[in-house]
Coordinates of C-alpha atoms in Angstrom, one line a residue:
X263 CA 69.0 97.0 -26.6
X264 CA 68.3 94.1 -23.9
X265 CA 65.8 92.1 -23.7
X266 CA 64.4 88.8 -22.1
X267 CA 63.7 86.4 -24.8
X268 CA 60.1 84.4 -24.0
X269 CA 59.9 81.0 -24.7
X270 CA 56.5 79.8 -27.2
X271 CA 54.7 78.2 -24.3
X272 CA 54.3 81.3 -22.4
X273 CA 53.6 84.0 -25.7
X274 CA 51.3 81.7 -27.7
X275 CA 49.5 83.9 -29.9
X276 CA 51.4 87.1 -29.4
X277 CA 53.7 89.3 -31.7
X278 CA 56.9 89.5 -29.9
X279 CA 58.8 87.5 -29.2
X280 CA 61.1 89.1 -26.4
X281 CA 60.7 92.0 -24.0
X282 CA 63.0 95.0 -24.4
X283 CA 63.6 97.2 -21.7
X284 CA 62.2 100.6 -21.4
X285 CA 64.5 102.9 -22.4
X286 CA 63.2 105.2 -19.4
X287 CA 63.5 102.1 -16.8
X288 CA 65.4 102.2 -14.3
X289 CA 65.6 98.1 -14.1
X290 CA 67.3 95.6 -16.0
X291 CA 65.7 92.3 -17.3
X292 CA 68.5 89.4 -17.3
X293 CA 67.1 85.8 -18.9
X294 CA 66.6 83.2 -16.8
X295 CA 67.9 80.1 -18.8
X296 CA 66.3 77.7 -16.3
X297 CA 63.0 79.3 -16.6
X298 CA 61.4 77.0 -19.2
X299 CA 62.9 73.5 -18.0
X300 CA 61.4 74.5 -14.5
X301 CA 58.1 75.0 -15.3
X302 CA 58.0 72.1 -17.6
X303 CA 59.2 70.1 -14.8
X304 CA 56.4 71.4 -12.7
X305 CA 54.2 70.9 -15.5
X306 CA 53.2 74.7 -15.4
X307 CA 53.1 77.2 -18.2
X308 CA 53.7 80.9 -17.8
X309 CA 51.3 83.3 -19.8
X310 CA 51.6 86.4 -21.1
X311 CA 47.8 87.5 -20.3
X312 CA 45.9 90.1 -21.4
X313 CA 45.4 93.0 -18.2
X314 CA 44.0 96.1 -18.8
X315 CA 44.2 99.2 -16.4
X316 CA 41.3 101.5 -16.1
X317 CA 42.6 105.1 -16.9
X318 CA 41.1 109.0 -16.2
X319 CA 42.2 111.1 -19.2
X320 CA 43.0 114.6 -18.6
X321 CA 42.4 115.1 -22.0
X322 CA 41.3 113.3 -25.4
X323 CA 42.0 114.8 -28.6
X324 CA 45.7 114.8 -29.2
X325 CA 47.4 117.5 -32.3
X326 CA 50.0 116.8 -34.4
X327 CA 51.5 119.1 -36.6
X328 CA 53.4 116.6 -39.7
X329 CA 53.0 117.4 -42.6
X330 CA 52.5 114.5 -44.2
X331 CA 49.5 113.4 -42.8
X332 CA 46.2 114.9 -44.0
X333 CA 44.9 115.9 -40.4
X334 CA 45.9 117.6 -37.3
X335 CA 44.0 115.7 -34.5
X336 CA 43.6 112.5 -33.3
X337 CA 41.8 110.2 -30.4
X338 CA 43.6 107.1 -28.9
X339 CA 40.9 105.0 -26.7
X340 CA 43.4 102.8 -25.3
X341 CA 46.8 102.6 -24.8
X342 CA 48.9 99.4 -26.2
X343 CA 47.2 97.3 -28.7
X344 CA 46.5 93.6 -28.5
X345 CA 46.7 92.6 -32.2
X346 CA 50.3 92.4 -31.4
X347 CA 51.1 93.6 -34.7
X348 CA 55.0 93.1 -34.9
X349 CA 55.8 96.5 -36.8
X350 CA 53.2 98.6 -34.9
X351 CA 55.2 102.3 -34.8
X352 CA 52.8 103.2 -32.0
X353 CA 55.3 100.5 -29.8
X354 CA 57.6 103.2 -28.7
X355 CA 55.5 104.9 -26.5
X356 CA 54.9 101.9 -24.2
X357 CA 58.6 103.1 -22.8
X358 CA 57.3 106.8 -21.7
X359 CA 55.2 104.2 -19.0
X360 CA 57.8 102.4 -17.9
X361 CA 56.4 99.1 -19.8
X362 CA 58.3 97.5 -22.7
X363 CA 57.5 98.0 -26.0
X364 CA 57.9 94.3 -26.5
X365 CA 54.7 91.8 -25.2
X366 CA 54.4 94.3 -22.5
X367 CA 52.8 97.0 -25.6
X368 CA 50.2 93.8 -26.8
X369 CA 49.5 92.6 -22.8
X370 CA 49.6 95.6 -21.2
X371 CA 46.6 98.0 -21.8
X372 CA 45.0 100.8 -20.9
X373 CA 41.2 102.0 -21.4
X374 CA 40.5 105.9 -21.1
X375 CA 37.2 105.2 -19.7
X376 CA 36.0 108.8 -19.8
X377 CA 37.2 109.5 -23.1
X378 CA 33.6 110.4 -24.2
X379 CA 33.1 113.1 -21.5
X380 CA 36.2 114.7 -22.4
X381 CA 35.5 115.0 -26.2
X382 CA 32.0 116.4 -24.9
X383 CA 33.9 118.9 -22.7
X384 CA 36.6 119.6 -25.3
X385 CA 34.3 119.9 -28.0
X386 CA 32.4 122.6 -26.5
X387 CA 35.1 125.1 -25.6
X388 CA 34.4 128.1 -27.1
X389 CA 36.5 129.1 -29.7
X390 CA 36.8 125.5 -31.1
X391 CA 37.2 125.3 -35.2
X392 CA 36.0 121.6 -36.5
X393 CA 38.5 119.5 -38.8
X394 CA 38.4 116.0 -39.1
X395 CA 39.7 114.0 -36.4
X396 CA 41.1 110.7 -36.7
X397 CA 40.4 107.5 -34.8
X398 CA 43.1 105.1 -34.9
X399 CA 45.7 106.9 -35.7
X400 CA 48.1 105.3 -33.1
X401 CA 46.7 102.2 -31.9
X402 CA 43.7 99.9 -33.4
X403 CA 40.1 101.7 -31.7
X404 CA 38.6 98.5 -32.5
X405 CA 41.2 96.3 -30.6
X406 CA 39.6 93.0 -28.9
X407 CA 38.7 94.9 -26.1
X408 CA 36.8 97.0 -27.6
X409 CA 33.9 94.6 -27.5
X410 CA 33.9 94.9 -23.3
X411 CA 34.4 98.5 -23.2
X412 CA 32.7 100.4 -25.6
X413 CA 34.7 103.3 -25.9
X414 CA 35.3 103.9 -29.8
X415 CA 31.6 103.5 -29.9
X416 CA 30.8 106.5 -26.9
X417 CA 33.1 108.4 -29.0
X418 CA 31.7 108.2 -32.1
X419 CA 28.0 108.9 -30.7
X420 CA 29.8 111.9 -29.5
X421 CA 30.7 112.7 -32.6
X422 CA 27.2 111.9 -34.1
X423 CA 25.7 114.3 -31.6
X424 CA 27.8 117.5 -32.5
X425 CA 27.5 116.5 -36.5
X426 CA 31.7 116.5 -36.3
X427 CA 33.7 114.4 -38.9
X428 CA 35.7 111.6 -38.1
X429 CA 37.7 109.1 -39.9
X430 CA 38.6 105.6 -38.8
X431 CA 41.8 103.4 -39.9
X432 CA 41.3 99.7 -38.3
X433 CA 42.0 96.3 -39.1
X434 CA 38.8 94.8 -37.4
X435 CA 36.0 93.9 -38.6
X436 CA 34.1 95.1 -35.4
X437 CA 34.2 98.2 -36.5
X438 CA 30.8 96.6 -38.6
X439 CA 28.8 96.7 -34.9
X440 CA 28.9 100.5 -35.5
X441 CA 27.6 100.3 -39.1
X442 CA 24.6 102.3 -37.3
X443 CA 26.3 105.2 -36.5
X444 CA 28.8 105.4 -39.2
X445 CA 25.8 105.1 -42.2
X446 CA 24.0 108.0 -40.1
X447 CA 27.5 110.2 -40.4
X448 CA 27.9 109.5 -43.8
X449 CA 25.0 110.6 -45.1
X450 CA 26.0 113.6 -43.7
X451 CA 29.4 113.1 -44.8
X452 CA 30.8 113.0 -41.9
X453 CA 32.7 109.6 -41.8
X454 CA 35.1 107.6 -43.8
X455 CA 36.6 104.4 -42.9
X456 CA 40.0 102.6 -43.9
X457 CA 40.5 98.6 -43.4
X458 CA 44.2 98.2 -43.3
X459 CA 45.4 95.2 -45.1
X460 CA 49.1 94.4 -45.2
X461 CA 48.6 90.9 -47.3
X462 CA 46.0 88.3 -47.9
X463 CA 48.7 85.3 -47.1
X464 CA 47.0 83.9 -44.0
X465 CA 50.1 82.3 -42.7
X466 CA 52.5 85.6 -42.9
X467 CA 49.0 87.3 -41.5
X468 CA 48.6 85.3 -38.1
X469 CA 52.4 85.1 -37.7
X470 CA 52.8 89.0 -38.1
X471 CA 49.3 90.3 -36.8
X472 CA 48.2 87.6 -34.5
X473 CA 44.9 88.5 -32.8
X474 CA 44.0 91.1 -35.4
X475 CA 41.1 89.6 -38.0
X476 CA 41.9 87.3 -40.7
X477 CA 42.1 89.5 -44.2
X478 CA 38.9 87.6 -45.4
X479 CA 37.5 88.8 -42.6
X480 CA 38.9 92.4 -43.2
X481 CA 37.6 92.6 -46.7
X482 CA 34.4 91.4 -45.4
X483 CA 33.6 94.0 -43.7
X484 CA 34.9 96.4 -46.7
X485 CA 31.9 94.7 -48.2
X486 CA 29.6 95.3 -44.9
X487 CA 30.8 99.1 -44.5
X488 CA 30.2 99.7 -48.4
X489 CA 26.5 98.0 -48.6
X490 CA 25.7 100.7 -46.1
X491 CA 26.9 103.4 -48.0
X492 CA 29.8 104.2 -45.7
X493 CA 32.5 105.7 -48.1
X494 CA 35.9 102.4 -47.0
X495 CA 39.1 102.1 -48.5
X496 CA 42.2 99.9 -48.2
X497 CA 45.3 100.7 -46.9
X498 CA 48.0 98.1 -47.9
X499 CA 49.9 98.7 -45.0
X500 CA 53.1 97.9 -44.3
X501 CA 54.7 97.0 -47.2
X502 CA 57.8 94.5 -45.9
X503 CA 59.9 94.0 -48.6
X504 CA 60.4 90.5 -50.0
X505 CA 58.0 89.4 -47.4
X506 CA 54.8 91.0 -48.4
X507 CA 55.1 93.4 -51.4
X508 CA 54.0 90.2 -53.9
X509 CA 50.9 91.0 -52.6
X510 CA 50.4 94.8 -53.5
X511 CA 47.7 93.6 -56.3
X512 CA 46.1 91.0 -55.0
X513 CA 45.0 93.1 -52.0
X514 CA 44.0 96.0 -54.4
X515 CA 42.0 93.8 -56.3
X516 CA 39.7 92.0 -53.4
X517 CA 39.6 95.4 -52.1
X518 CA 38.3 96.9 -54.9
X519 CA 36.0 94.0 -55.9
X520 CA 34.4 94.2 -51.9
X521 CA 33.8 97.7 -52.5
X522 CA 36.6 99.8 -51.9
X523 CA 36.8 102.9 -54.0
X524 CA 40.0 104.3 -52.1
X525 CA 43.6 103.3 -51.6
X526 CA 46.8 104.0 -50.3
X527 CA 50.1 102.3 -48.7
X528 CA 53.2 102.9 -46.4
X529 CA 56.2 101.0 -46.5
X530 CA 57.8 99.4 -43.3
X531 CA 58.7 101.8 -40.6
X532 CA 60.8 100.5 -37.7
X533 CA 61.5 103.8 -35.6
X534 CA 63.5 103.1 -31.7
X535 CA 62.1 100.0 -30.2
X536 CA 60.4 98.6 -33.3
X537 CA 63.5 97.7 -35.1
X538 CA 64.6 95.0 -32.6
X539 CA 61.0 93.8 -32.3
X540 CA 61.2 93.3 -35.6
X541 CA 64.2 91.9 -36.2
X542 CA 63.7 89.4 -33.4
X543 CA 60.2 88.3 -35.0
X544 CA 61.8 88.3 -38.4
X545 CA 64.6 86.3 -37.9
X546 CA 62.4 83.7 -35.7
X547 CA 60.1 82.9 -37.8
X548 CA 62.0 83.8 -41.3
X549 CA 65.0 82.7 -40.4
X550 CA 65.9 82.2 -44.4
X551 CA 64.0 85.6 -45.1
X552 CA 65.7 87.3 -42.8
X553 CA 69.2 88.7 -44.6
X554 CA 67.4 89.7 -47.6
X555 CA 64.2 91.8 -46.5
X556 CA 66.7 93.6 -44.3
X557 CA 69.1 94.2 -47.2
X558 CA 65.8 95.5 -48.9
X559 CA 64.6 97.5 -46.3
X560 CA 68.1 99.4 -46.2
X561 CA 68.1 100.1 -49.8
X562 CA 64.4 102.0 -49.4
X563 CA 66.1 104.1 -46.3
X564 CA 69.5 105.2 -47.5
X565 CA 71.2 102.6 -46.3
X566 CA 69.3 102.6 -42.8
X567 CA 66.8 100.8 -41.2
X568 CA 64.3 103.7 -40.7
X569 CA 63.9 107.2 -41.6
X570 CA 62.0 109.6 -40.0
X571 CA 61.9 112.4 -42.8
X572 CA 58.5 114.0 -43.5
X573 CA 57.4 113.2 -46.9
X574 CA 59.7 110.4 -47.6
X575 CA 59.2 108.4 -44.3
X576 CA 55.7 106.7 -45.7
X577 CA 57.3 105.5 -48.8
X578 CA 61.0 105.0 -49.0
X579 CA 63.0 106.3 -51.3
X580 CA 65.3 104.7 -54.1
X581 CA 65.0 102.4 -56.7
X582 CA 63.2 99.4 -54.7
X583 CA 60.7 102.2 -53.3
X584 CA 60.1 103.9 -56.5
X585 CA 59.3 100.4 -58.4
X586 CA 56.8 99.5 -55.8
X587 CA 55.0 103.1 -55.9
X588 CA 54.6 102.7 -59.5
X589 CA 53.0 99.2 -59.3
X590 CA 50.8 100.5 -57.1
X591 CA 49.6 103.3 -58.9
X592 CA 49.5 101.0 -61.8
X593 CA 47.0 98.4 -60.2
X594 CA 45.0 101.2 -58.6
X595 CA 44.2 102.6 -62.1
X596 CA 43.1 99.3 -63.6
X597 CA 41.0 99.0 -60.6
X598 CA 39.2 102.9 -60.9
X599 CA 40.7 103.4 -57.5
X600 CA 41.1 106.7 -56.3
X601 CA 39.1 108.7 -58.9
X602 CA 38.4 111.4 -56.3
X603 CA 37.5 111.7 -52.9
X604 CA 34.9 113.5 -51.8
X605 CA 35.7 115.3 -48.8
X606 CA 34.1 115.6 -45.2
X607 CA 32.0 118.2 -43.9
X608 CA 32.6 120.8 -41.4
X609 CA 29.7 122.5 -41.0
X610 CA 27.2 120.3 -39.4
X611 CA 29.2 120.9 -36.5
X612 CA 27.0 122.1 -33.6
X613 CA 27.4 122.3 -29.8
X614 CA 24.1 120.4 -28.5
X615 CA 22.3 121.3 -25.1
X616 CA 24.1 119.4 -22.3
X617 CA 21.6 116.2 -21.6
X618 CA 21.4 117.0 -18.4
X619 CA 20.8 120.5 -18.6
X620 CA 16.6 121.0 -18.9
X621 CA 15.9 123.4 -21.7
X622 CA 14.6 126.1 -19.7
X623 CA 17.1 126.3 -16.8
X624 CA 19.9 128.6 -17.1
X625 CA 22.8 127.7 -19.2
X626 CA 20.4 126.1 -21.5
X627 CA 20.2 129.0 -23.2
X628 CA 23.9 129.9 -23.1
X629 CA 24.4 126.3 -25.2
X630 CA 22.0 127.5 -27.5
X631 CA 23.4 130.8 -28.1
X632 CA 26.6 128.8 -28.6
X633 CA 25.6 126.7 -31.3
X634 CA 27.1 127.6 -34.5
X635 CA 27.7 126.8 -38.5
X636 CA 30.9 127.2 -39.6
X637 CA 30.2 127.5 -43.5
X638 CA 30.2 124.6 -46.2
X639 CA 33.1 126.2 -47.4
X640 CA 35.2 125.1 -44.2
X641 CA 34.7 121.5 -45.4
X642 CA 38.0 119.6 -45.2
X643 CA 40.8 120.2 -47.9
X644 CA 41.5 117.2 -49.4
X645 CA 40.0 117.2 -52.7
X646 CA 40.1 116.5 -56.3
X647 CA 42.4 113.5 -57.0
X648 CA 43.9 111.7 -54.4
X649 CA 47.8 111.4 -53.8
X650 CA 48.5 107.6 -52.8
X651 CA 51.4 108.7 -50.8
X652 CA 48.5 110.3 -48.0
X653 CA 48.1 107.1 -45.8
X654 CA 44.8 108.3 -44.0
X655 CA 41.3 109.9 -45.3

């Protein structure tokens, strides 16, 4: 796949380092070799900058139906992510909007401003069945720009207000500004949270995650969400071979001594357009790395450089795979991870009066009529012991 290589000055703290094309685009980029010496010689420099488009979702809570993920709904704030991550799988669908999947997914962003008013509307249809929903499931809900817009927090008072349960996967610490909200849900037991942390090297961290938080910072706020009762794990997530996997323990154990009582991992995905974003990244920065964490990645995918088959796709298969599964499971029994995992509720789940609707007006009573308990035992599923190989709540 094409794509126009960037040169440092103009993708300082950013991911990628190129821009593929969109497979859907009708363009082609072509590298201008002259670029670089030309703005030099003007004595400019070219930034990729962060812009973010304001956009009116039709609807919120997306469903999935794979079976090996442990729910079947999900919320998405934004669009893109500006942590940059270099083996984000959510970099594919930057293509389906005519954007690249390359700096285009980290600069690029969109902000579903009314996503709180949706999930109120969808929420209230009748007929509605509560199962945990997921924030973050595709790209980070506590992303840097979080902190201007607000949106993971209007969702989550949302949330609050119809006693529904949620469970976050980020690798920000902002999601500590919420603490308020989350402590109230999990009293309940309505929220869980999972700090994703790949490694604790700070060097392969800013390199491969550039504007996400430092790890310190991540298992910080392990410490912050735990303190305030809010039930946190760690997902050690993605495992690169020969590039990160030294650090399976080490994470588990800072984890664990922060607070963490859960865990779980995936290993490296590169589906379409995050192979070549990887591979680009890789062999700029690990030049001497490169050969062999390829080589390793091929011998936990067949012989390929992804697989997309339920049930194996999280964790590889083969030899390499199987060694780093058992090392894990190892260090999360030393560590009393994973003893059981209580699960999260589905019956606080009530359909308020509209705000704006005074009580004795009509349709007040209508929302009343439509409030309903759907039985402790619809509480979610997962229980008992928990399989590692479940990446989320």
């Amino acid at each position: 796949m094409a794509s126009s290589f960037a040169p440092p000055p103009s993708r300082r703290g950013r991911g990628a380092v190129a821009n593929l094309e969109s497979r859907f685009s009708e363009f082609r980029r072509e590298v201008d070799e002259t670029r670089h010496e030309s703005d030099m010689a003007h004595e400019t420099e070219v930034k990729f900058v962060t812009q973010v488009a304001l956009e009116t979702a039709r609807t919120i809570i997306s469903r999935n139906t794979s079976s090996d993920i442990p729910f079947d709904r999900s919320i998405n704030p934004y669009r893109g992510c500006e942590h940059g991550c270099t083996y984000c799988f959510a970099r594919p669908t930057h293509a389906y909007l005519g954007l690249s999947p390359g700096l285009d997914f980290e600069t690029r962003l969109y902000a579903k401003t009314n996503a709180a008013e949706r999930l109120d509307a969808e929420l209230r249809k009748r007929g509605y069945q509560p199962a945990l929903l997921a924030l973050g499931a595709n790209t980070d809900p506590y992303q840097p720009i979080e902190r201007e817009y607000g949106i993971t927090r209007s969702v989550l008072e949302v949330l609050e207000r119809f006693g529904h349960p949620v469970g976050i996967t980020t690798k920000s610490a902002l999601v500590t500004r919420d603490i308020d909200i989350l402590s109230r849900m999990a009293q309940r037991g309505l929220a869980r949270v999972f700090i994703s942390v790949g490694t604790l090297d700070a060097e392969i961290a800013r390199k491969m995650e550039p504007r996400a938080n430092t790890p310190p910072k991540r298992i910080e706020a392990i410490h912050k969400l735990t303190q305030a009762g809010i039930p946190t794990g760690v997902i050690v997530a993605p495992i690169v071979p020969a590039l990160t996997d030294f650090d399976i323990e080490r994470v588990l154990t800072t984890a664990a001594q922060a607070g963490a009582t859960y865990a779980s991992y995936t290993m490296l995905r590169l589906p379409r357009e995050v192979h070549d974003v990887f591979v680009e990244w890789l062999e700029t920065h690990y030049p001497m790395r490169a050969r062999h964490v390829m080589s390793l990645i091929e011998q936990v995918r067949d012989g390929k450089h992804n697989s997309a088959e339920f049930g194996t796709r999280m964790r590889g298969t083969g030899l390499h795979a199987e060694l780093i599964r058992q090392r894990f499971l190892l260090a999360a029994r030393k560590l009393g991870l994973n003893q059981a995992r209580p699960p999260l509720r589905n019956d606080h789940f009530r359909v308020p009066d509209r705000p704006e609707t005074p009580q004795g007006s009509p349709g007040g009573s209508h929302q009343q009529n439509r409030a309903r308990q759907t039985g402790a035992d619809a509480a979610d599923t997962i229980n008992g012991k928990v399989d590692p190989q479940m990446p989320l709540f």
